[in-house]
Coordinates of C-alpha atoms in Angstrom, one line a residue:
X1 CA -86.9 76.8 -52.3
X2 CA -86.2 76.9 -48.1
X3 CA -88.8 76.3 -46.1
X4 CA -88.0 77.4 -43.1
X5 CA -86.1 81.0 -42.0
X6 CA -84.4 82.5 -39.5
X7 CA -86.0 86.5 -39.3
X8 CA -85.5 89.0 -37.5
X9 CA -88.1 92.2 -37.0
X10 CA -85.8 95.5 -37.1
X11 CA -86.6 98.1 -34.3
X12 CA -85.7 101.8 -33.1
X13 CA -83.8 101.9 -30.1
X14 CA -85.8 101.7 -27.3
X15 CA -89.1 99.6 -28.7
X16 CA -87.9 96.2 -29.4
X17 CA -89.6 94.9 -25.9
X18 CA -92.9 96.1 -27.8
X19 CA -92.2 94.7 -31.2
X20 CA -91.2 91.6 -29.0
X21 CA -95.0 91.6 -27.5
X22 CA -96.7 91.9 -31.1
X23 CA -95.1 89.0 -32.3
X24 CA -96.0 87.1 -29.1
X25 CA -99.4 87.8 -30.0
X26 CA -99.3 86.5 -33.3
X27 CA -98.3 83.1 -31.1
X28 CA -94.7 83.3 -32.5
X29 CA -91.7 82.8 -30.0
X30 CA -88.8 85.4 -30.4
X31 CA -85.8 87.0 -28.7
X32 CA -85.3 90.3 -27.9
X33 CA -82.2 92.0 -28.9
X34 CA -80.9 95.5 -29.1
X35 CA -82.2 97.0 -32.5
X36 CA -84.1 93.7 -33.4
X37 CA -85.8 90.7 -32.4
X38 CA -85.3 87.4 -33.7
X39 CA -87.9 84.7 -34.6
X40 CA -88.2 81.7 -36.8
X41 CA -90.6 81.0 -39.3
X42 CA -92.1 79.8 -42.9
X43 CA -93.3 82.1 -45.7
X44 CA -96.6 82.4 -43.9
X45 CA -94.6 83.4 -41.0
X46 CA -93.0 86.5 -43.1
X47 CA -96.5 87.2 -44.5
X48 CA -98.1 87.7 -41.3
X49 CA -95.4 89.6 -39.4
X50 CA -95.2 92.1 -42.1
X51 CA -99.3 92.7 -42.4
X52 CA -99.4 92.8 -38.7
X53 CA -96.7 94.4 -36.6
X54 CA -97.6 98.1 -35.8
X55 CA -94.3 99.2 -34.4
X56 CA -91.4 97.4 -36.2
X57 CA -89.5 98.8 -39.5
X58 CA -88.5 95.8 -41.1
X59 CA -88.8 92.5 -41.5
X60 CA -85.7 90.2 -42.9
X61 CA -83.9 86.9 -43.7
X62 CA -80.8 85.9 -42.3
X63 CA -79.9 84.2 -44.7
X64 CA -76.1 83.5 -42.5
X65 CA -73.9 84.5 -39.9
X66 CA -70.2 83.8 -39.5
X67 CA -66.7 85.4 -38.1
X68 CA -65.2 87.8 -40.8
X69 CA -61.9 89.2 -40.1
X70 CA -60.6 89.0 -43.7
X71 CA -62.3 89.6 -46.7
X72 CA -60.9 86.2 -47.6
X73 CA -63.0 84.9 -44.7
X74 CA -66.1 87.5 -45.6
X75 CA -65.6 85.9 -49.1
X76 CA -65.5 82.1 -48.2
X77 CA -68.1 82.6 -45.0
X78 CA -71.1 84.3 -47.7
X79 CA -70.2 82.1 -50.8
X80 CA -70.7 79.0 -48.1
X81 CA -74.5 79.8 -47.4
X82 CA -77.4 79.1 -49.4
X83 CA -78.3 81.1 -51.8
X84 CA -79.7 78.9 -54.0
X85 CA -82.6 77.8 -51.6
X86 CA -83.4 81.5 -51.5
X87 CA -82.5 83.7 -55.0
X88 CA -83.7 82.2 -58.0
X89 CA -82.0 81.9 -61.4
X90 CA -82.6 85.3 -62.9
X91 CA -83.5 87.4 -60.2
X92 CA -81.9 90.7 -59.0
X93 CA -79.9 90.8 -55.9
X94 CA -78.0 94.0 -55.1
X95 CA -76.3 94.5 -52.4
X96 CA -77.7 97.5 -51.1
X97 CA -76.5 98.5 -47.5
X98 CA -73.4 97.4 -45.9
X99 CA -72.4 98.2 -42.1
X100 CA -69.3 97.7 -40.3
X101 CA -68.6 98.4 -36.5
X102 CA -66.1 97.6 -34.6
X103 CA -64.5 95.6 -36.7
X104 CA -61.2 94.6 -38.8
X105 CA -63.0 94.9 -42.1
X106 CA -64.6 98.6 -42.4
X107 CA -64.3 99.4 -45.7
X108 CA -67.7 99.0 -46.6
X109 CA -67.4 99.8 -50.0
X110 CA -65.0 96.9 -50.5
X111 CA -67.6 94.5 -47.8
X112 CA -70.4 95.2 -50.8
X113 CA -68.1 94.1 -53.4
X114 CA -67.0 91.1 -52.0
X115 CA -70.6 90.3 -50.6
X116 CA -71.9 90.7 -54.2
X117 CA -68.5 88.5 -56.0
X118 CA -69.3 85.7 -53.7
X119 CA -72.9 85.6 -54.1
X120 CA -72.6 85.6 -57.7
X121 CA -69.8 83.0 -57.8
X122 CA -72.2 80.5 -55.6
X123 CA -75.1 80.7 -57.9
X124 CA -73.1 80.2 -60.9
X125 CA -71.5 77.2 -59.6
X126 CA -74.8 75.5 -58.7
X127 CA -76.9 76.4 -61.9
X128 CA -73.6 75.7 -64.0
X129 CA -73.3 78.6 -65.8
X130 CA -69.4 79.8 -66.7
X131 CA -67.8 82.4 -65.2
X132 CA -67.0 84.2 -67.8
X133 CA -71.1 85.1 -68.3
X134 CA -72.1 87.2 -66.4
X135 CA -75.7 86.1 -64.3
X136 CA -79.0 87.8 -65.8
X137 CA -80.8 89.8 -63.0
X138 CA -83.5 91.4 -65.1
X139 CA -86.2 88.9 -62.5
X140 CA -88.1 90.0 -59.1
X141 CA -85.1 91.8 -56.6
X142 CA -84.0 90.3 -52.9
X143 CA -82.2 93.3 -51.4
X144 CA -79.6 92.1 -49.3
X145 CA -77.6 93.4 -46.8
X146 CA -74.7 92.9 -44.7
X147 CA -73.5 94.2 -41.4
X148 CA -70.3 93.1 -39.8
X149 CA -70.1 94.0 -35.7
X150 CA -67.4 93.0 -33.8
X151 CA -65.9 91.2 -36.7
X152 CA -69.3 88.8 -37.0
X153 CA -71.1 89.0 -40.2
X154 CA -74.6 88.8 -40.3
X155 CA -75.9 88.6 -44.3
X156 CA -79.5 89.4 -44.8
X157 CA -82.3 89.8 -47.3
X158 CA -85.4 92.4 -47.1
X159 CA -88.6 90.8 -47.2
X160 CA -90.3 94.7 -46.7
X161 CA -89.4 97.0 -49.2
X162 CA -90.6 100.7 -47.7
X163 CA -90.3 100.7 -43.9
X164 CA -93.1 99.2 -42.5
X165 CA -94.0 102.8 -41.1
X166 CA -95.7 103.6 -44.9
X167 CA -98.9 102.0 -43.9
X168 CA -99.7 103.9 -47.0
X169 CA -102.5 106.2 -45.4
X170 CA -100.5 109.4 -45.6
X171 CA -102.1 111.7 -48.4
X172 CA -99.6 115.0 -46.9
X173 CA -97.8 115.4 -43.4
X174 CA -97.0 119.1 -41.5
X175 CA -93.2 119.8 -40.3
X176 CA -91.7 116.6 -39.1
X177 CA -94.3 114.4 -38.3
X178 CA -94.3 111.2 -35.9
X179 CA -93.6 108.3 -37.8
X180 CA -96.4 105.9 -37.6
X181 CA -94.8 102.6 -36.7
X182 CA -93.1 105.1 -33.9
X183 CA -96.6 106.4 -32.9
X184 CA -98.7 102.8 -32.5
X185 CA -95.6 101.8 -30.0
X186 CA -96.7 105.0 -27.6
X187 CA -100.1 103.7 -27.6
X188 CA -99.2 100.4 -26.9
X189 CA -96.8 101.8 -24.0
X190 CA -99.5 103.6 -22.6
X191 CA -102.2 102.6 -20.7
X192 CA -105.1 103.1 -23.2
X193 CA -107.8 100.9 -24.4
X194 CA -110.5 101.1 -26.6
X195 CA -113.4 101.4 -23.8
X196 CA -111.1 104.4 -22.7
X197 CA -111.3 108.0 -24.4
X198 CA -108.7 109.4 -26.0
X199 CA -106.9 113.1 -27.3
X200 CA -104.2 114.5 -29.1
X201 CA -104.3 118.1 -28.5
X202 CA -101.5 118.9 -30.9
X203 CA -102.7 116.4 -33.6
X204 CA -100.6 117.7 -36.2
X205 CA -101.5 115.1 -39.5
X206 CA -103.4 113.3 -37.3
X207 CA -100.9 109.9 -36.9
X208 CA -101.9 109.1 -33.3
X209 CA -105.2 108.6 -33.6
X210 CA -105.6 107.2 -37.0
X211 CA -103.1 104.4 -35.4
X212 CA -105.6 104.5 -32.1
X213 CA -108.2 104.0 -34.2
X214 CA -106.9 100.9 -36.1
X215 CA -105.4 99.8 -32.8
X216 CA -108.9 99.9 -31.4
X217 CA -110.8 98.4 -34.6
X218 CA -108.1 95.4 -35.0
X219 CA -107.1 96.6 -38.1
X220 CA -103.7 95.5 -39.9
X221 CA -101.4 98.0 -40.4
X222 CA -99.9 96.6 -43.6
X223 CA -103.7 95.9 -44.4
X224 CA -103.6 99.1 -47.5
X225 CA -99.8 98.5 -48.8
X226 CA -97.9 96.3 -51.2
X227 CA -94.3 94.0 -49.8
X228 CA -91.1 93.1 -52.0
X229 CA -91.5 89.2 -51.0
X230 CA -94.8 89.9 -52.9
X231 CA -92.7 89.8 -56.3
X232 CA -90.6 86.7 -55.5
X233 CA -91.6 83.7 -57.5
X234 CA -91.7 81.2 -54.6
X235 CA -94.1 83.5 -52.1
X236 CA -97.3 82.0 -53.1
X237 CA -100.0 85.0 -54.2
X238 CA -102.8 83.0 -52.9
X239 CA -101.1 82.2 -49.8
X240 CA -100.8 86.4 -49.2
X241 CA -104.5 87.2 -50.1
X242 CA -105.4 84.3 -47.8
X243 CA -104.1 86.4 -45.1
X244 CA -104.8 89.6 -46.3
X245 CA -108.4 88.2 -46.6
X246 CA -108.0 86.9 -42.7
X247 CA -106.7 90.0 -41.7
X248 CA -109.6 91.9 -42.9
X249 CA -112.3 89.3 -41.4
X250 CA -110.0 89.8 -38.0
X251 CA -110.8 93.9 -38.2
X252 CA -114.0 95.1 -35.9
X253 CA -115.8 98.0 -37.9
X254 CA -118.8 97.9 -35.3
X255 CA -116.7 99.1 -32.4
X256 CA -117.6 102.7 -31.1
X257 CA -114.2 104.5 -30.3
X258 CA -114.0 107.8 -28.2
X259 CA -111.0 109.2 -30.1
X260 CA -110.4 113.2 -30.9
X261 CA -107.6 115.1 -32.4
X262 CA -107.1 119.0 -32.0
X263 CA -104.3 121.1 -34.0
X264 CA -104.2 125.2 -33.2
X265 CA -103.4 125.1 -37.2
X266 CA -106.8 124.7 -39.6
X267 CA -104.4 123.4 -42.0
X268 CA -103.0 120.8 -40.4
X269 CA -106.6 119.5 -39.6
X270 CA -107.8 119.5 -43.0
X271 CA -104.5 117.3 -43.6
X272 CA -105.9 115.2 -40.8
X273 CA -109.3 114.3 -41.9
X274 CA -107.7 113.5 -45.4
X275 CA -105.4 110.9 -43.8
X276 CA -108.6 109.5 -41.7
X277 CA -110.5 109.6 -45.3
X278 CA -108.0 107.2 -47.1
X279 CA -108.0 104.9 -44.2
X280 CA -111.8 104.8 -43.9
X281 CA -111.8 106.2 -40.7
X282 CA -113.5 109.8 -41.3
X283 CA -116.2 108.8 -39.1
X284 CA -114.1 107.4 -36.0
X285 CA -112.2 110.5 -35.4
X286 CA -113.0 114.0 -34.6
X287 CA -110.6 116.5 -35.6
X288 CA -111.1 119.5 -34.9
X289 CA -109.1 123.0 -34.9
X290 CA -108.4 124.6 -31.5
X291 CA -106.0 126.0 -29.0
X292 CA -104.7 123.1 -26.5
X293 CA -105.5 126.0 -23.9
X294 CA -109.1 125.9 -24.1
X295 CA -109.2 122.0 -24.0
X296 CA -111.7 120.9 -21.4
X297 CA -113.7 117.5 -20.9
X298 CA -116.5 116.1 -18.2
X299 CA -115.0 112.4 -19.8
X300 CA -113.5 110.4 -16.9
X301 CA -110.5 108.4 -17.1
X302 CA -109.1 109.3 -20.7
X303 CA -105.6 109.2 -22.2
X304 CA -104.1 112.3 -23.3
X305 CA -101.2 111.5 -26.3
X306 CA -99.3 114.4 -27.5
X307 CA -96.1 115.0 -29.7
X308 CA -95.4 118.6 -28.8
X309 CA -93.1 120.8 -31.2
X310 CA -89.7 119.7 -30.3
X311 CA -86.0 119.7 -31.4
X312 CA -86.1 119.9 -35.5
X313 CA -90.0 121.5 -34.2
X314 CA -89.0 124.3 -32.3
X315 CA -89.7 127.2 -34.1
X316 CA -89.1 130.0 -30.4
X317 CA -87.8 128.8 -27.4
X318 CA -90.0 130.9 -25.7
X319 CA -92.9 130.1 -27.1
X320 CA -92.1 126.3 -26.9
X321 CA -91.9 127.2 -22.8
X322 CA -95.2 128.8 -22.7
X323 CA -96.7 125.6 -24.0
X324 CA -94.8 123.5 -22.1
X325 CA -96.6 125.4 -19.1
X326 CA -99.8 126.0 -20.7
X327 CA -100.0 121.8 -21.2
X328 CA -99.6 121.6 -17.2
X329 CA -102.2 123.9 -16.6
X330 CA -104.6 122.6 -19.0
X331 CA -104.2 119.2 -18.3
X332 CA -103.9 119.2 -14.2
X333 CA -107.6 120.0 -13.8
X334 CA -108.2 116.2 -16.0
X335 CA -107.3 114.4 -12.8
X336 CA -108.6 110.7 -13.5
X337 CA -107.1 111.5 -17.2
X338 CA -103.4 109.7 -17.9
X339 CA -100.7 111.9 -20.0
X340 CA -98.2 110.7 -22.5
X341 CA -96.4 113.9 -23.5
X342 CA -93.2 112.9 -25.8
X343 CA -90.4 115.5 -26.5
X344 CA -86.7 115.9 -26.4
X345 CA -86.6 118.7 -23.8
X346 CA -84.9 117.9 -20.8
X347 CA -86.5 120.6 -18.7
X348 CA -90.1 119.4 -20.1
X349 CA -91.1 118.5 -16.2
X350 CA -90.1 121.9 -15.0
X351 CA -91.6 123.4 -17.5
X352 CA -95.3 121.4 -17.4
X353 CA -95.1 121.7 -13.8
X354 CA -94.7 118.6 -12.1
X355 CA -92.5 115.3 -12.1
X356 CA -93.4 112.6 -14.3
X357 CA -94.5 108.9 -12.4
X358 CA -92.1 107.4 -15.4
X359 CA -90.1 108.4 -18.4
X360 CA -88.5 106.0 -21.3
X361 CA -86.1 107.2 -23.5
X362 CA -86.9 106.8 -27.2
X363 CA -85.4 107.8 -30.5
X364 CA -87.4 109.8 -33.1
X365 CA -85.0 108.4 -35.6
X366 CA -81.7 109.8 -34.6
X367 CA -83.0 112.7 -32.0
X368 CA -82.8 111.1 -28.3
X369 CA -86.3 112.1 -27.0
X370 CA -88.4 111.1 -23.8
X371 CA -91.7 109.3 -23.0
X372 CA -93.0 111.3 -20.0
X373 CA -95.8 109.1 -18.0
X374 CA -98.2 110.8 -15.8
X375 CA -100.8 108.1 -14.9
X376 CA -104.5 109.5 -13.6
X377 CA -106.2 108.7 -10.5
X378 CA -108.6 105.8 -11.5
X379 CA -112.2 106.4 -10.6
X380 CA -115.1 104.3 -10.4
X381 CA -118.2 106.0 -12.9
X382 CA -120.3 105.0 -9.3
X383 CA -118.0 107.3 -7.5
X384 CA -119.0 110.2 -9.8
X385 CA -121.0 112.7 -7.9
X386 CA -124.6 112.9 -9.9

């Protein structure tokens, strides 16, 4: 079996550069790209990326890429690369997504078909087995997928299975929740850090600070969840409980975290403190129900992280507007306190009251949104009057 892959970590628009850091981190050197970053690695190296990076969706193989203007020359170009170092005699391999942009061939349809002949064809030639027989794929299953952009093909395989956004900690969710991968990038864009307090006044199911709090305590993200590559017969299973087991020695259970989540909706903190339970973290967080108008704090220096009803959210306009308002007035008081207020609105700094120091456009899966950045005046705890 190969030894040595080219990967690439898949990314929403707009959080590669952070996706890019994490695998930094793990000491890895990569390449930022739109949508993705590339790396290079072993099977430990696909192991580790998927337990550990927060804000990425997927981790894959490319297992080729190659000019495809025909579909004798998509044909030729995927029968050409090696499959046999990768699928094993036996094993599933559908050819489940095919995209094509800008290109000559855009029939995807057709793309799978061809994807799938050649495929087939190039294992059959190298285990020897006729034509005429079709291959057995009742074995573990390497989803593979092809996009072809610009008339370059680009043939990969799934190492994940379900995005690496099911950390797996979700027992129920309220009306369009932040997705988690989504959520652990915002705190890694702002500036908090463990030593530093932190709220969600409109906690919703609670995603922001669960991900705080296992941003804060070192914990793996993939730590509570399953992986295809797990099934393949060449991914060694003590190999992945080494790391696992690594992973959980790396975690720091002893560290005291400041970190509180409010909802107006009872219900939607019950939901809350059942997500903390599952991920151990019922005694890390505070959840508590209560208006975002009567939030008030003597803390100093805090990070305030909310995910306001917005787009597919909105339930009145005119309620929305009032607290879009009501957030400006609550939170200009918290002066040393920094805001990270994310929401599609394009009137959301007229509304809160004041301009934002910075703003990064995001995407909440298709729905363009913004990352408004208010950073607080830093003040020393000896500057405090007594």
């Amino acid at each position: 079996m190969k030894r040595e892959f080219n990967l690439v970590a898949t990314a929403a628009a707009g959080l590669e550069a952070v996706v890019g850091k994490e695998i930094k981190q793990l000491g890895i050197p990569c390449q930022v790209e739109n949508g993705k970053v590339r790396f290079n690695g072993d099977v430990k190296t696909i192991i580790e990326t998927n337990i550990w990076l927060r804000a990425a969706d997927r981790i894959k193989i490319v297992v080729g890429e190659f000019p495809a203007k025909t579909f004798e020359e998509l044909f030729q170009g995927v029968f050409h690369l090696d499959w046999e170092t990768i699928i094993p005699l036996g094993s599933a391999f559908p050819v489940t997504k095919a995209k094509c942009v800008k290109s000559k061939l855009h029939n995807e349809p057709s793309v799978q078909a061809i994807t799938k002949k050649a495929i087939v064809k190039k294992l059959q030639h190298f285990f020897h087995r006729p034509e005429s027989v079709p291959l057995q794929e009742n074995g573990p299953e390497y989803k593979i997928e092809i996009a072809i952009v610009k008339d370059k093909a680009t043939v990969m395989i799934d190492t994940t299975g379900s995005s690496l956004f099911k950390r797996g900690y979700r027992t129920d969710k309220g009306g369009a929740p932040i997705k988690e991968n989504m959520a652990a990038a915002i705190i890694e864009l702002s500036n908090w850090f463990p030593d530093k307090p932190l709220i969600d006044p409109t906690c919703g199911s609670g995603t922001f600070c669960i991900e705080a709090a296992m941003i804060g305590m070192n914990i793996a993200p993939g730590f509570n969840r399953s992986f295809s590559f797990e099934e393949w017969q060449w991914v060694d299973k003590k190999v992945v409980q080494s790391i696992r087991d690594e992973a959980e020695e790396k975690a720091n259970y002893d560290i005291k975290l400041d970190i509180s989540g409010f909802d107006i909706d009872g219900r939607m903190i019950e939901i809350a403190k059942k997500n903390a339970l599952e991920t151990g973290l019922s005694d890390v967080i505070e959840f508590k129900q209560m208006r975002l108008q009567d939030l008030k704090t003597d803390k100093i220096n805090g990070v305030i992280i909310s995910n306001p009803p917005y787009g597919e959210r909105l339930l009145d306009d005119k309620a929305v507007d009032i607290l879009y308002n009501d957030m400006g007035k609550t939170f200009s008081p918290l002066k040393t306190w920094s805001k990270f207020i994310l929401t599609s609105d394009e009137q959301f700094e007229q509304k809160f009251g004041s301009l934002a120091d910075k703003k990064r456009k995001l995407y909440n899966g298709t729905l363009k949104v913004d990352l408004y950045q208010y950073f607080g005046q830093r003040v020393k705890r000896t500057e405090i009057k007594r």
